[in-house]
Amino acid sequence: MLKNKKIVLGITGGIAAYKCAELVRRLKEQGCEIKVVMTESAKHFITPLTMQAVSGEIVSDSLLDPSAEAAMGHIEFAKWADLILVAPATSNIIAKMAAGIADDLLTTLLLATPAKVAIAPAMNQQMYAHPATQANLSTLAQRGVDIWGPGKGEQACGDIGAGRMLEPSELVTLCTAPAEPQLLAGKTITITAGPTREPLDPVRFISNHSSGKMGYALAQAAVELGAKVNLISGPVNIAAPRDVSVINIETAEQLLQHSLAHAVNSDAFIGCAAVADYRAANIADQKMKKQGDELTLTLVKNPDVIAAVANLDHKRPYTVGFAAETQNVASYAKGKLSNKNLDMICANDVSKSGLGFNSDHNALTLYWHDQQKELVIDTKYALALNVMKELAQRL
Ligand code: C5P
Protein backbone atom coordinates (compact mmCIF):
# COMPACT_ATOMS: atom_id res chain seq x y z
CA MET A 1 0.00 0.00 0.00
CA LEU A 2 1.38 3.41 -0.95
CA LYS A 3 1.43 6.15 1.66
CA ASN A 4 1.20 9.00 -0.83
CA LYS A 5 -1.01 7.80 -3.62
CA LYS A 6 -2.36 11.18 -4.70
CA ILE A 7 0.44 13.62 -5.29
CA VAL A 8 0.34 17.24 -6.39
CA LEU A 9 3.67 18.10 -7.96
CA GLY A 10 4.32 21.84 -7.73
CA ILE A 11 6.98 22.88 -10.22
CA THR A 12 8.72 26.22 -9.73
CA GLY A 13 11.17 28.10 -11.90
CA GLY A 14 14.55 26.42 -11.59
CA ILE A 15 16.65 24.66 -14.19
CA ALA A 16 16.07 21.32 -12.44
CA ALA A 17 12.43 21.59 -13.61
CA TYR A 18 13.52 19.74 -16.76
CA LYS A 19 13.82 16.60 -14.59
CA CYS A 20 10.12 16.76 -13.65
CA ALA A 21 8.96 14.86 -16.72
CA GLU A 22 11.10 11.91 -15.61
CA LEU A 23 9.90 12.32 -12.02
CA VAL A 24 6.24 12.17 -13.04
CA ARG A 25 6.78 9.13 -15.27
CA ARG A 26 8.48 7.24 -12.46
CA LEU A 27 5.83 8.18 -9.89
CA LYS A 28 3.12 6.97 -12.26
CA GLU A 29 4.99 3.69 -12.75
CA GLN A 30 4.75 3.26 -8.96
CA GLY A 31 0.97 3.65 -9.10
CA CYS A 32 0.68 7.28 -7.97
CA GLU A 33 -1.95 9.66 -9.32
CA ILE A 34 -0.26 12.94 -10.19
CA LYS A 35 -1.64 16.42 -10.76
CA VAL A 36 0.86 19.01 -11.84
CA VAL A 37 0.74 22.67 -10.84
CA MET A 38 3.23 25.06 -12.43
CA THR A 39 4.25 28.58 -11.51
CA GLU A 40 4.64 31.12 -14.31
CA SER A 41 8.42 30.98 -14.14
CA ALA A 42 8.44 27.16 -14.23
CA LYS A 43 6.99 27.35 -17.73
CA HIS A 44 10.24 28.91 -18.93
CA PHE A 45 12.06 25.69 -18.02
CA ILE A 46 9.61 22.97 -19.06
CA THR A 47 6.38 23.30 -20.98
CA PRO A 48 2.92 22.59 -19.59
CA LEU A 49 2.35 20.44 -22.70
CA THR A 50 5.23 18.15 -21.74
CA MET A 51 3.90 17.83 -18.20
CA GLN A 52 0.38 17.20 -19.49
CA ALA A 53 1.68 14.45 -21.76
CA VAL A 54 3.57 12.63 -19.01
CA SER A 55 0.95 13.10 -16.30
CA GLY A 56 -2.06 12.45 -18.51
CA GLU A 57 -3.84 15.40 -16.88
CA ILE A 58 -4.34 19.06 -17.69
CA VAL A 59 -1.66 21.11 -15.94
CA SER A 60 -3.03 23.72 -13.54
CA ASP A 61 -1.40 27.11 -13.37
CA SER A 62 -3.99 29.72 -12.45
CA LEU A 63 -6.04 30.57 -9.44
CA LEU A 64 -8.27 32.80 -11.53
CA ASP A 65 -9.26 30.41 -14.31
CA PRO A 66 -13.07 29.91 -14.07
CA SER A 67 -13.09 26.67 -16.09
CA ALA A 68 -10.34 25.07 -13.99
CA GLU A 69 -12.06 26.23 -10.78
CA ALA A 70 -15.36 24.77 -12.05
CA ALA A 71 -13.68 21.38 -12.68
CA MET A 72 -11.88 21.27 -9.31
CA GLY A 73 -11.82 24.33 -7.07
CA HIS A 74 -8.49 25.14 -5.45
CA ILE A 75 -9.65 24.13 -1.96
CA GLU A 76 -10.95 20.81 -3.30
CA PHE A 77 -7.62 20.42 -5.09
CA ALA A 78 -5.74 21.08 -1.86
CA LYS A 79 -7.85 18.47 -0.06
CA TRP A 80 -7.43 15.84 -2.78
CA ALA A 81 -3.71 15.41 -2.21
CA ASP A 82 -1.99 13.00 0.17
CA LEU A 83 1.23 14.85 -0.52
CA ILE A 84 2.20 18.13 -2.16
CA LEU A 85 5.77 17.94 -3.42
CA VAL A 86 7.37 21.20 -4.55
CA ALA A 87 10.20 20.20 -6.88
CA PRO A 88 12.30 22.01 -7.77
CA ALA A 89 11.74 24.43 -4.88
CA THR A 90 13.48 27.73 -5.58
CA SER A 91 14.65 30.11 -2.87
CA ASN A 92 11.71 32.31 -3.91
CA ILE A 93 8.98 29.71 -3.25
CA ILE A 94 10.71 28.73 0.01
CA ALA A 95 10.60 32.38 1.13
CA LYS A 96 6.96 32.71 0.12
CA MET A 97 6.00 29.53 1.96
CA ALA A 98 7.81 30.69 5.08
CA ALA A 99 5.98 34.02 4.93
CA GLY A 100 2.59 32.43 4.14
CA ILE A 101 2.17 34.34 0.88
CA ALA A 102 -0.62 33.08 -1.40
CA ASP A 103 -0.34 34.96 -4.69
CA ASP A 104 -0.74 32.16 -7.22
CA LEU A 105 -2.29 28.70 -7.44
CA LEU A 106 0.65 26.78 -5.96
CA THR A 107 1.24 29.04 -2.96
CA THR A 108 -2.52 29.08 -2.28
CA LEU A 109 -2.72 25.28 -2.39
CA LEU A 110 0.20 25.10 0.00
CA LEU A 111 -1.69 27.19 2.54
CA ALA A 112 -5.01 25.46 1.97
CA THR A 113 -3.85 21.85 2.14
CA PRO A 114 -4.15 19.56 5.15
CA ALA A 115 -1.76 17.19 3.31
CA LYS A 116 1.86 16.47 4.02
CA VAL A 117 4.10 18.96 2.22
CA ALA A 118 7.62 18.17 1.01
CA ILE A 119 10.04 20.38 -0.87
CA ALA A 120 13.11 19.53 -2.93
CA PRO A 121 15.26 22.69 -2.79
CA ALA A 122 17.21 23.49 -5.95
CA MET A 123 19.25 26.64 -6.32
CA ASN A 124 22.74 28.08 -6.58
CA GLN A 125 24.89 27.03 -3.61
CA GLN A 126 25.37 30.65 -2.47
CA MET A 127 21.62 31.25 -2.50
CA TYR A 128 21.09 28.03 -0.56
CA ALA A 129 23.70 28.99 2.04
CA HIS A 130 22.29 32.53 2.46
CA PRO A 131 21.05 33.09 6.03
CA ALA A 132 17.65 34.19 4.70
CA THR A 133 17.16 30.89 2.87
CA GLN A 134 18.44 28.89 5.82
CA ALA A 135 16.10 30.74 8.20
CA ASN A 136 13.16 30.12 5.87
CA LEU A 137 14.02 26.41 5.62
CA SER A 138 14.20 26.08 9.36
CA THR A 139 10.82 27.83 9.71
CA LEU A 140 9.32 25.34 7.27
CA ALA A 141 10.96 22.36 8.99
CA GLN A 142 9.55 23.51 12.34
CA ARG A 143 6.10 23.62 10.76
CA GLY A 144 6.45 20.00 9.71
CA VAL A 145 7.40 20.48 6.05
CA ASP A 146 9.74 17.69 4.88
CA ILE A 147 12.88 19.05 3.26
CA TRP A 148 14.30 16.56 0.81
CA GLY A 149 17.84 17.42 -0.16
CA PRO A 150 19.42 19.36 -1.69
CA GLY A 151 22.22 17.20 -3.03
CA LYS A 152 25.78 18.41 -3.39
CA GLY A 153 27.85 18.56 -6.56
CA GLU A 154 28.28 20.42 -9.81
CA GLN A 155 25.55 22.95 -10.51
CA ALA A 156 24.04 24.16 -13.78
CA CYS A 157 25.70 27.56 -13.22
CA GLY A 158 29.15 25.93 -12.89
CA ASP A 159 29.43 26.30 -9.10
CA ILE A 160 30.06 23.30 -6.92
CA GLY A 161 28.25 22.88 -3.61
CA ALA A 162 24.92 22.12 -1.95
CA GLY A 163 21.88 23.13 -3.97
CA ARG A 164 21.20 20.40 -6.52
CA MET A 165 17.70 18.98 -6.62
CA LEU A 166 17.66 15.32 -5.56
CA GLU A 167 17.49 12.99 -8.54
CA PRO A 168 14.01 11.84 -9.64
CA SER A 169 14.73 8.28 -8.45
CA GLU A 170 15.59 9.57 -4.95
CA LEU A 171 12.43 11.70 -4.85
CA VAL A 172 10.32 8.73 -5.96
CA THR A 173 11.73 6.64 -3.10
CA LEU A 174 10.87 9.39 -0.61
CA CYS A 175 7.37 9.87 -2.03
CA THR A 176 6.44 6.21 -2.14
CA ALA A 177 7.63 4.95 1.23
CA PRO A 178 5.11 2.24 2.08
CA ALA A 179 2.43 3.11 4.58
CA GLU A 180 2.93 1.67 8.05
CA PRO A 181 0.74 -1.39 8.79
CA GLN A 182 -2.45 -0.10 10.43
CA LEU A 183 -1.77 -1.87 13.73
CA LEU A 184 -3.73 0.69 15.75
CA ALA A 185 -6.76 1.03 13.48
CA GLY A 186 -9.90 1.54 15.54
CA LYS A 187 -7.91 2.44 18.68
CA THR A 188 -7.97 5.79 20.47
CA ILE A 189 -4.75 6.91 22.11
CA THR A 190 -4.37 9.90 24.39
CA ILE A 191 -0.87 11.32 24.75
CA THR A 192 0.38 14.09 27.04
CA ALA A 193 3.38 16.11 25.89
CA GLY A 194 5.58 19.07 26.71
CA PRO A 195 6.08 20.91 29.98
CA THR A 196 3.49 22.32 32.32
CA ARG A 197 3.61 25.96 33.40
CA GLU A 198 2.73 26.80 36.96
CA PRO A 199 2.04 30.52 37.42
CA LEU A 200 3.51 32.52 40.31
CA ASP A 201 1.89 35.80 39.33
CA PRO A 202 0.43 37.23 36.08
CA VAL A 203 3.88 37.36 34.41
CA ARG A 204 5.97 34.56 35.95
CA PHE A 205 5.83 30.80 36.07
CA ILE A 206 7.73 27.64 37.05
CA SER A 207 8.39 25.25 34.20
CA ASN A 208 11.05 22.94 32.73
CA HIS A 209 13.04 22.29 29.55
CA SER A 210 10.72 19.72 27.97
CA SER A 211 10.51 20.43 24.22
CA GLY A 212 7.51 18.16 23.58
CA LYS A 213 9.39 16.45 20.74
CA MET A 214 9.03 12.91 22.12
CA GLY A 215 5.31 13.28 22.80
CA TYR A 216 4.68 14.84 19.39
CA ALA A 217 6.68 12.03 17.73
CA LEU A 218 4.51 9.50 19.59
CA ALA A 219 1.38 11.26 18.35
CA GLN A 220 2.67 11.22 14.77
CA ALA A 221 3.63 7.53 15.01
CA ALA A 222 0.23 6.57 16.45
CA VAL A 223 -1.51 8.36 13.56
CA GLU A 224 0.72 6.60 11.03
CA LEU A 225 -0.33 3.25 12.56
CA GLY A 226 -3.99 4.21 12.14
CA ALA A 227 -4.97 5.37 15.65
CA LYS A 228 -7.24 8.27 16.53
CA VAL A 229 -5.01 10.50 18.65
CA ASN A 230 -5.70 13.13 21.30
CA LEU A 231 -2.59 15.11 22.16
CA ILE A 232 -2.82 17.09 25.39
CA SER A 233 0.04 19.53 25.14
CA GLY A 234 1.78 22.05 27.31
CA PRO A 235 3.34 25.12 25.66
CA VAL A 236 5.83 24.00 22.98
CA ASN A 237 7.28 25.44 19.78
CA ILE A 238 6.52 22.59 17.42
CA ALA A 239 3.69 22.15 14.97
CA ALA A 240 1.03 19.55 15.72
CA PRO A 241 1.19 16.46 13.55
CA ARG A 242 -1.49 16.13 10.89
CA ASP A 243 -4.76 14.43 11.90
CA VAL A 244 -4.10 14.79 15.63
CA SER A 245 -6.62 16.48 17.88
CA VAL A 246 -4.64 18.88 20.09
CA ILE A 247 -5.82 20.14 23.46
CA ASN A 248 -3.61 22.95 24.75
CA ILE A 249 -3.07 23.22 28.48
CA GLU A 250 -0.72 25.13 30.77
CA THR A 251 -0.95 23.84 34.33
CA ALA A 252 -0.80 20.33 35.83
CA GLU A 253 -4.35 20.76 37.10
CA GLN A 254 -5.60 21.52 33.58
CA LEU A 255 -3.61 18.53 32.35
CA LEU A 256 -5.30 16.32 34.96
CA GLN A 257 -8.79 17.48 34.07
CA HIS A 258 -8.35 16.91 30.31
CA SER A 259 -6.42 13.67 30.81
CA LEU A 260 -9.16 12.09 32.92
CA ALA A 261 -11.85 13.24 30.48
CA HIS A 262 -10.05 11.65 27.51
CA ALA A 263 -8.57 8.62 29.27
CA VAL A 264 -11.98 7.02 29.88
CA ASN A 265 -12.63 7.06 26.14
CA SER A 266 -9.17 5.81 25.17
CA ASP A 267 -7.65 2.38 24.66
CA ALA A 268 -4.26 3.67 25.79
CA PHE A 269 -2.95 6.67 27.67
CA ILE A 270 0.68 7.72 27.34
CA GLY A 271 2.03 10.26 29.81
CA CYS A 272 4.98 11.87 28.12
CA ALA A 273 4.46 15.35 29.59
CA ALA A 274 7.07 16.70 31.98
CA VAL A 275 4.64 17.68 34.70
CA ALA A 276 5.91 20.18 37.25
CA ASP A 277 5.92 18.37 40.58
CA TYR A 278 4.95 21.51 42.52
CA ARG A 279 2.94 24.68 41.98
CA ALA A 280 2.69 27.91 43.94
CA ALA A 281 0.43 27.63 46.98
CA ASN A 282 -0.92 31.08 46.15
CA ILE A 283 -0.82 32.82 42.79
CA ALA A 284 -0.35 36.56 43.25
CA ASP A 285 -3.10 38.63 41.58
CA GLN A 286 -0.64 41.36 40.65
CA LYS A 287 2.99 41.24 39.52
CA MET A 288 5.13 40.57 42.59
CA LYS A 289 7.45 43.45 43.44
CA LYS A 290 11.13 43.04 44.21
CA GLN A 291 11.68 42.92 47.97
CA GLY A 292 14.80 42.23 50.03
CA ASP A 293 17.62 39.80 49.17
CA GLU A 294 15.64 36.62 49.53
CA LEU A 295 12.25 35.44 48.45
CA THR A 296 10.58 32.37 49.87
CA LEU A 297 7.96 30.70 47.77
CA THR A 298 5.59 28.15 49.24
CA LEU A 299 4.93 25.34 46.78
CA VAL A 300 2.36 22.60 47.02
CA LYS A 301 2.42 19.21 45.35
CA ASN A 302 0.75 18.84 41.98
CA PRO A 303 -1.55 15.91 41.27
CA ASP A 304 0.15 12.89 39.70
CA VAL A 305 -1.74 12.81 36.42
CA ILE A 306 -0.66 9.42 35.18
CA ALA A 307 -1.24 7.76 38.55
CA ALA A 308 -4.77 9.20 38.56
CA VAL A 309 -5.40 7.70 35.12
CA ALA A 310 -3.79 4.36 36.01
CA ASN A 311 -5.96 4.10 39.12
CA LEU A 312 -9.28 4.73 37.39
CA ASP A 313 -11.84 2.13 38.50
CA HIS A 314 -13.84 2.19 35.31
CA LYS A 315 -12.69 2.40 31.73
CA ARG A 316 -9.03 2.40 32.72
CA PRO A 317 -6.89 2.60 29.56
CA TYR A 318 -3.61 0.70 29.09
CA THR A 319 -1.31 3.21 30.78
CA VAL A 320 2.22 4.02 29.68
CA GLY A 321 4.55 6.34 31.56
CA PHE A 322 7.90 7.93 30.82
CA ALA A 323 10.78 8.22 33.24
CA ALA A 324 13.59 10.67 32.54
CA GLU A 325 16.37 9.89 34.97
CA THR A 326 19.94 11.00 35.53
CA GLN A 327 20.98 7.96 37.62
CA ASN A 328 19.73 4.50 38.69
CA VAL A 329 17.56 4.52 35.58
CA ALA A 330 16.39 0.91 35.78
CA SER A 331 15.48 0.86 39.46
CA TYR A 332 13.76 4.27 39.45
CA ALA A 333 11.80 3.36 36.32
CA LYS A 334 10.69 -0.01 37.70
CA GLY A 335 9.72 1.70 40.96
CA LYS A 336 7.48 4.13 39.06
CA LEU A 337 5.95 1.30 37.04
CA SER A 338 4.76 -0.32 40.28
CA ASN A 339 4.07 2.74 42.44
CA LYS A 340 2.00 4.50 39.80
CA ASN A 341 0.22 1.26 38.79
CA LEU A 342 1.36 1.57 35.15
CA ASP A 343 1.32 -1.17 32.51
CA MET A 344 4.51 -0.04 30.82
CA ILE A 345 7.20 2.60 31.30
CA CYS A 346 9.73 4.03 28.84
CA ALA A 347 12.91 5.08 30.60
CA ASN A 348 15.69 7.28 29.34
CA ASP A 349 18.94 8.52 30.79
CA VAL A 350 18.86 12.32 30.44
CA SER A 351 22.40 12.68 31.83
CA LYS A 352 23.78 11.56 28.43
CA SER A 353 24.59 14.60 26.32
CA GLY A 354 22.74 14.94 23.03
CA LEU A 355 19.87 12.70 24.17
CA GLY A 356 16.52 13.38 25.76
CA PHE A 357 15.38 16.94 26.49
CA ASN A 358 15.33 19.17 23.42
CA SER A 359 17.27 16.68 21.30
CA ASP A 360 15.91 15.01 18.15
CA HIS A 361 17.45 11.74 19.34
CA ASN A 362 16.90 9.48 22.27
CA ALA A 363 17.41 5.94 23.51
CA LEU A 364 14.79 4.14 25.60
CA THR A 365 14.43 1.06 27.74
CA LEU A 366 10.87 -0.22 27.90
CA TYR A 367 9.77 -2.01 31.07
CA TRP A 368 6.70 -4.09 31.73
CA HIS A 369 6.08 -5.96 34.97
CA ASP A 370 7.53 -9.17 33.54
CA GLN A 371 9.90 -8.10 30.78
CA GLN A 372 12.01 -5.32 29.32
CA LYS A 373 13.31 -4.21 25.92
CA GLU A 374 16.14 -1.89 24.87
CA LEU A 375 15.54 0.56 22.03
CA VAL A 376 18.98 1.81 20.98
CA ILE A 377 19.75 5.43 20.07
CA ASP A 378 17.66 6.66 17.15
CA THR A 379 15.49 9.60 16.13
CA LYS A 380 12.57 10.27 18.44
CA TYR A 381 10.20 9.43 15.59
CA ALA A 382 11.80 6.02 14.94
CA LEU A 383 11.69 5.25 18.67
CA ALA A 384 8.09 6.42 18.84
CA LEU A 385 7.12 4.00 16.07
CA ASN A 386 8.74 1.15 17.98
CA VAL A 387 6.98 2.13 21.21
CA MET A 388 3.66 2.23 19.36
CA LYS A 389 4.25 -1.16 17.73
CA GLU A 390 4.96 -2.69 21.16
CA LEU A 391 1.81 -1.03 22.46
CA ALA A 392 -0.26 -2.32 19.53
CA GLN A 393 0.61 -5.91 20.50
CA ARG A 394 -0.84 -5.34 23.95
CA LEU A 395 -4.17 -3.61 23.16
O1 C5P B 1 7.48 10.79 38.90
P1 C5P B 1 7.99 11.22 37.60
O2 C5P B 1 7.70 12.64 37.28
O3 C5P B 1 9.41 10.89 37.29
O4 C5P B 1 7.16 10.28 36.60
C1 C5P B 1 7.20 10.44 35.24
C2 C5P B 1 5.90 9.96 34.64
O5 C5P B 1 4.79 10.40 35.42
C3 C5P B 1 5.67 10.55 33.27
O6 C5P B 1 4.92 9.61 32.55
C4 C5P B 1 4.88 11.82 33.59
O7 C5P B 1 4.13 12.25 32.46
C5 C5P B 1 4.02 11.36 34.74
N1 C5P B 1 3.68 12.42 35.72
C6 C5P B 1 2.37 12.84 35.86
N2 C5P B 1 2.02 13.76 36.80
C7 C5P B 1 2.95 14.26 37.64
C8 C5P B 1 4.28 13.85 37.52
C9 C5P B 1 4.61 12.93 36.56
O8 C5P B 1 1.51 12.37 35.09
N3 C5P B 1 2.60 15.16 38.54
Coordinates of N, CA and C and ligand atoms in Angstrom, one line a residue, residues 192-194 196 198 252 255-256 259 269-278 301-309 319-325 332 336 340 342 344-346, ligand 1:
T192 N 0.1 12.8 26.5 CA 0.4 14.1 27.0 C 1.8 14.4 26.6
A193 N 2.1 15.7 26.4 CA 3.4 16.1 25.9 C 3.8 17.5 26.4
G194 N 5.1 17.7 26.4 CA 5.6 19.1 26.7 C 5.6 19.3 28.2
T196 N 4.6 21.5 31.8 CA 3.5 22.3 32.3 C 4.1 23.6 32.8
E198 N 3.4 26.5 35.7 CA 2.7 26.8 37.0 C 2.9 28.3 37.3
A252 N -0.6 21.8 35.5 CA -0.8 20.3 35.8 C -2.3 20.1 36.1
L255 N -4.0 19.8 33.0 CA -3.6 18.5 32.3 C -4.4 17.4 33.0
L256 N -4.6 17.4 34.3 CA -5.3 16.3 35.0 C -6.7 16.3 34.5
S259 N -6.9 15.1 30.9 CA -6.4 13.7 30.8 C -7.5 12.7 31.3
F269 N -3.3 5.3 27.2 CA -2.9 6.7 27.7 C -1.4 6.7 27.8
I270 N -0.8 7.6 27.2 CA 0.7 7.7 27.3 C 1.0 9.1 28.0
G271 N 1.7 9.0 29.1 CA 2.0 10.3 29.8 C 3.5 10.6 29.5
C272 N 3.6 11.5 28.5 CA 5.0 11.9 28.1 C 5.3 13.3 28.6
A273 N 4.3 14.0 29.1 CA 4.5 15.3 29.6 C 5.4 15.4 30.8
A274 N 6.2 16.5 30.8 CA 7.1 16.7 32.0 C 6.3 17.6 32.9
V275 N 5.5 17.0 33.8 CA 4.6 17.7 34.7 C 5.4 18.3 35.8
A276 N 5.2 19.6 36.1 CA 5.9 20.2 37.3 C 5.4 19.5 38.5
D277 N 6.3 19.1 39.4 CA 5.9 18.4 40.6 C 5.2 19.3 41.6
Y278 N 5.5 20.6 41.5 CA 5.0 21.5 42.5 C 4.4 22.8 41.8
K301 N 2.3 20.3 46.3 CA 2.4 19.2 45.4 C 1.3 19.2 44.3
N302 N 1.7 19.0 43.1 CA 0.7 18.8 42.0 C 0.2 17.4 42.0
P303 N -1.0 17.3 41.4 CA -1.6 15.9 41.3 C -0.7 15.1 40.4
D304 N -0.6 13.8 40.6 CA 0.1 12.9 39.7 C -0.9 12.4 38.7
V305 N -0.7 13.0 37.5 CA -1.7 12.8 36.4 C -1.8 11.3 36.0
I306 N -0.6 10.8 35.7 CA -0.7 9.4 35.2 C -1.1 8.4 36.2
A307 N -0.8 8.7 37.5 CA -1.2 7.8 38.5 C -2.8 7.8 38.7
A308 N -3.3 9.0 38.5 CA -4.8 9.2 38.6 C -5.4 8.4 37.4
V309 N -4.8 8.5 36.3 CA -5.4 7.7 35.1 C -5.2 6.2 35.4
T319 N -2.0 2.0 30.4 CA -1.3 3.2 30.8 C 0.2 3.1 30.7
V320 N 0.8 4.0 29.9 CA 2.2 4.0 29.7 C 2.9 5.3 30.2
G321 N 3.9 5.2 31.0 CA 4.6 6.3 31.6 C 5.9 6.5 30.9
F322 N 6.5 7.7 31.2 CA 7.9 7.9 30.8 C 8.7 8.3 32.1
A323 N 9.9 7.9 32.1 CA 10.8 8.2 33.2 C 12.1 8.8 32.7
A324 N 12.3 10.1 32.9 CA 13.6 10.7 32.5 C 14.4 10.7 33.8
E325 N 15.5 10.0 33.8 CA 16.4 9.9 35.0 C 17.8 10.3 34.7
Y332 N 14.8 3.2 39.3 CA 13.8 4.3 39.4 C 12.6 4.0 38.5
K336 N 8.6 3.3 39.5 CA 7.5 4.1 39.1 C 6.4 3.2 38.4
K340 N 3.1 3.7 40.5 CA 2.0 4.5 39.8 C 1.0 3.6 39.2
L342 N 1.3 1.5 36.6 CA 1.4 1.6 35.1 C 1.4 0.2 34.5
M344 N 3.2 -0.1 31.6 CA 4.5 0.0 30.8 C 5.2 1.3 31.1
I345 N 6.5 1.3 31.1 CA 7.2 2.6 31.3 C 8.4 2.7 30.3
C346 N 8.6 3.8 29.8 CA 9.7 4.0 28.8 C 10.7 4.9 29.6
Ligands
C5P1 O1 7.5 10.8 38.9 P1 8.0 11.2 37.6 O2 7.7 12.6 37.3 O3 9.4 10.9 37.3 O4 7.2 10.3 36.6 C1 7.2 10.4 35.2 C2 5.9 10.0 34.6 O5 4.8 10.4 35.4 C3 5.7 10.6 33.3 O6 4.9 9.6 32.5 C4 4.9 11.8 33.6 O7 4.1 12.2 32.5 C5 4.0 11.4 34.7 N1 3.7 12.4 35.7 C6 2.4 12.8 35.9 N2 2.0 13.8 36.8 C7 3.0 14.3 37.6 C8 4.3 13.9 37.5 C9 4.6 12.9 36.6 O8 1.5 12.4 35.1 N3 2.6 15.2 38.5

